[in-house]
Amino acid sequence: MSSITNNGDGETRSREWKAFLFITVLLFPILSVMFVGGYGFIIWMLQVFLLGPPGHGG
């Protein structure tokens, strides 16, 4: 039973590290930039079409 679980353990660990590095170095930064940019775009479009420029009402 232990030979089945230990077989390919180094390969699994290598894949886990590659996945971890991919997620932390590429995926999360790209997603955070997309999220912040999308939020800013939504706020911008709301100001253009619905709300008007900030501080215009008094």
Coordinates of N, CA and C in Angstrom, one line a residue:
M1 N 0.8 -1.2 0.0 CA 0.0 0.0 0.0 C 0.9 1.2 0.0
S2 N 2.0 1.2 0.8 CA 2.8 2.4 0.8 C 3.5 2.7 -0.5
S3 N 3.8 1.6 -1.3 CA 4.4 1.8 -2.6 C 3.5 2.5 -3.5
I4 N 2.2 2.3 -3.4 CA 1.2 3.0 -4.2 C 1.2 4.5 -3.9
T5 N 1.2 4.8 -2.6 CA 1.1 6.2 -2.2 C 2.4 7.0 -2.5
N6 N 3.5 6.3 -2.3 CA 4.8 7.0 -2.5 C 5.2 7.1 -4.0
N7 N 4.6 6.3 -4.8 CA 5.0 6.3 -6.3 C 4.5 7.6 -6.9
G8 N 5.5 8.4 -7.4 CA 5.2 9.7 -8.0 C 5.0 10.8 -7.0
D9 N 5.5 10.7 -5.8 CA 5.3 11.7 -4.8 C 6.1 13.0 -5.2
G10 N 7.3 12.8 -5.7 CA 8.1 13.9 -6.1 C 7.4 14.7 -7.3
E11 N 6.8 13.9 -8.2 CA 6.1 14.5 -9.3 C 4.9 15.3 -8.9
T12 N 4.2 14.8 -7.9 CA 3.0 15.5 -7.4 C 3.4 16.8 -6.7
R13 N 4.5 16.7 -5.9 CA 5.0 17.8 -5.2 C 5.5 18.9 -6.2
S14 N 6.1 18.5 -7.2 CA 6.6 19.4 -8.3 C 5.4 20.1 -8.9
R15 N 4.3 19.3 -9.2 CA 3.1 19.9 -9.9 C 2.5 20.9 -8.9
E16 N 2.4 20.6 -7.6 CA 1.8 21.4 -6.6 C 2.6 22.8 -6.5
W17 N 3.9 22.7 -6.5 CA 4.7 23.9 -6.5 C 4.5 24.8 -7.7
K18 N 4.5 24.1 -8.9 CA 4.2 24.9 -10.1 C 2.9 25.5 -10.1
A19 N 1.9 24.8 -9.6 CA 0.5 25.4 -9.6 C 0.5 26.6 -8.6
F20 N 1.2 26.4 -7.4 CA 1.2 27.5 -6.4 C 1.9 28.7 -7.0
L21 N 3.0 28.5 -7.7 CA 3.7 29.7 -8.2 C 2.9 30.3 -9.3
F22 N 2.2 29.5 -10.2 CA 1.4 30.1 -11.2 C 0.3 30.9 -10.6
I23 N -0.4 30.4 -9.6 CA -1.5 31.1 -8.9 C -1.0 32.4 -8.3
T24 N 0.1 32.4 -7.5 CA 0.6 33.5 -6.8 C 1.3 34.6 -7.7
V25 N 2.0 34.1 -8.7 CA 2.8 35.1 -9.5 C 2.0 35.6 -10.7
L26 N 1.1 34.8 -11.3 CA 0.4 35.2 -12.5 C -1.1 35.4 -12.2
L27 N -1.8 34.4 -11.7 CA -3.2 34.5 -11.7 C -3.8 35.5 -10.8
F28 N -3.3 35.6 -9.5 CA -3.9 36.5 -8.6 C -3.6 38.0 -9.0
P29 N -2.4 38.3 -9.4 CA -2.2 39.7 -9.8 C -3.0 40.1 -11.0
I30 N -3.1 39.2 -12.0 CA -4.0 39.5 -13.2 C -5.4 39.7 -12.8
L31 N -5.9 38.8 -11.9 CA -7.3 38.9 -11.5 C -7.6 40.1 -10.7
S32 N -6.6 40.5 -9.8 CA -6.8 41.7 -9.0 C -6.8 43.0 -9.9
V33 N -5.9 43.0 -10.9 CA -5.9 44.2 -11.8 C -7.2 44.2 -12.6
M34 N -7.7 43.1 -13.1 CA -9.0 43.1 -13.8 C -10.1 43.5 -12.9
F35 N -10.1 43.0 -11.6 CA -11.2 43.4 -10.7 C -11.2 44.9 -10.4
V36 N -10.1 45.5 -10.1 CA -10.0 46.9 -9.8 C -10.3 47.7 -11.0
G37 N -9.8 47.3 -12.2 CA -10.1 48.0 -13.4 C -11.5 47.9 -13.8
G38 N -12.2 46.8 -13.6 CA -13.6 46.6 -13.9 C -14.4 47.5 -13.0
Y39 N -14.0 47.5 -11.7 CA -14.8 48.3 -10.7 C -14.7 49.8 -11.1
G40 N -13.5 50.3 -11.5 CA -13.3 51.6 -11.9 C -14.1 52.0 -13.1
F41 N -14.1 51.0 -14.1 CA -14.9 51.2 -15.3 C -16.4 51.4 -15.0
I42 N -16.9 50.5 -14.1 CA -18.3 50.6 -13.7 C -18.6 51.9 -13.1
I43 N -17.7 52.4 -12.2 CA -18.0 53.7 -11.5 C -17.9 54.8 -12.6
W44 N -16.9 54.7 -13.5 CA -16.8 55.7 -14.5 C -18.1 55.8 -15.4
M45 N -18.6 54.6 -15.8 CA -19.8 54.6 -16.7 C -21.0 55.1 -15.9
L46 N -21.1 54.8 -14.6 CA -22.2 55.3 -13.8 C -22.1 56.8 -13.7
Q47 N -20.9 57.4 -13.6 CA -20.8 58.8 -13.6 C -21.1 59.5 -14.9
V48 N -20.8 58.8 -16.0 CA -21.0 59.3 -17.3 C -22.5 59.3 -17.6
F49 N -23.2 58.2 -17.3 CA -24.6 58.1 -17.8 C -25.6 58.3 -16.7
L50 N -25.3 58.1 -15.5 CA -26.4 58.2 -14.4 C -26.1 59.3 -13.4
L51 N -25.0 59.3 -12.8 CA -24.7 60.1 -11.6 C -24.2 61.4 -11.8
G52 N -23.4 61.6 -12.9 CA -22.8 62.9 -13.1 C -21.4 63.0 -12.4
P53 N -20.7 64.0 -12.6 CA -19.4 64.1 -12.0 C -19.5 64.3 -10.5
P54 N -18.5 63.8 -9.8 CA -18.6 63.9 -8.3 C -18.5 65.3 -7.8
G55 N -19.3 65.6 -6.8 CA -19.3 67.0 -6.2 C -20.1 68.0 -7.0
H56 N -20.9 67.6 -8.0 CA -21.5 68.6 -8.9 C -22.8 69.1 -8.2
G57 N -23.4 68.3 -7.4 CA -24.7 68.7 -6.7 C -24.4 69.4 -5.4
G58 N -25.3 70.3 -5.1 CA -25.0 71.1 -3.9 C -26.2 71.4 -3.3

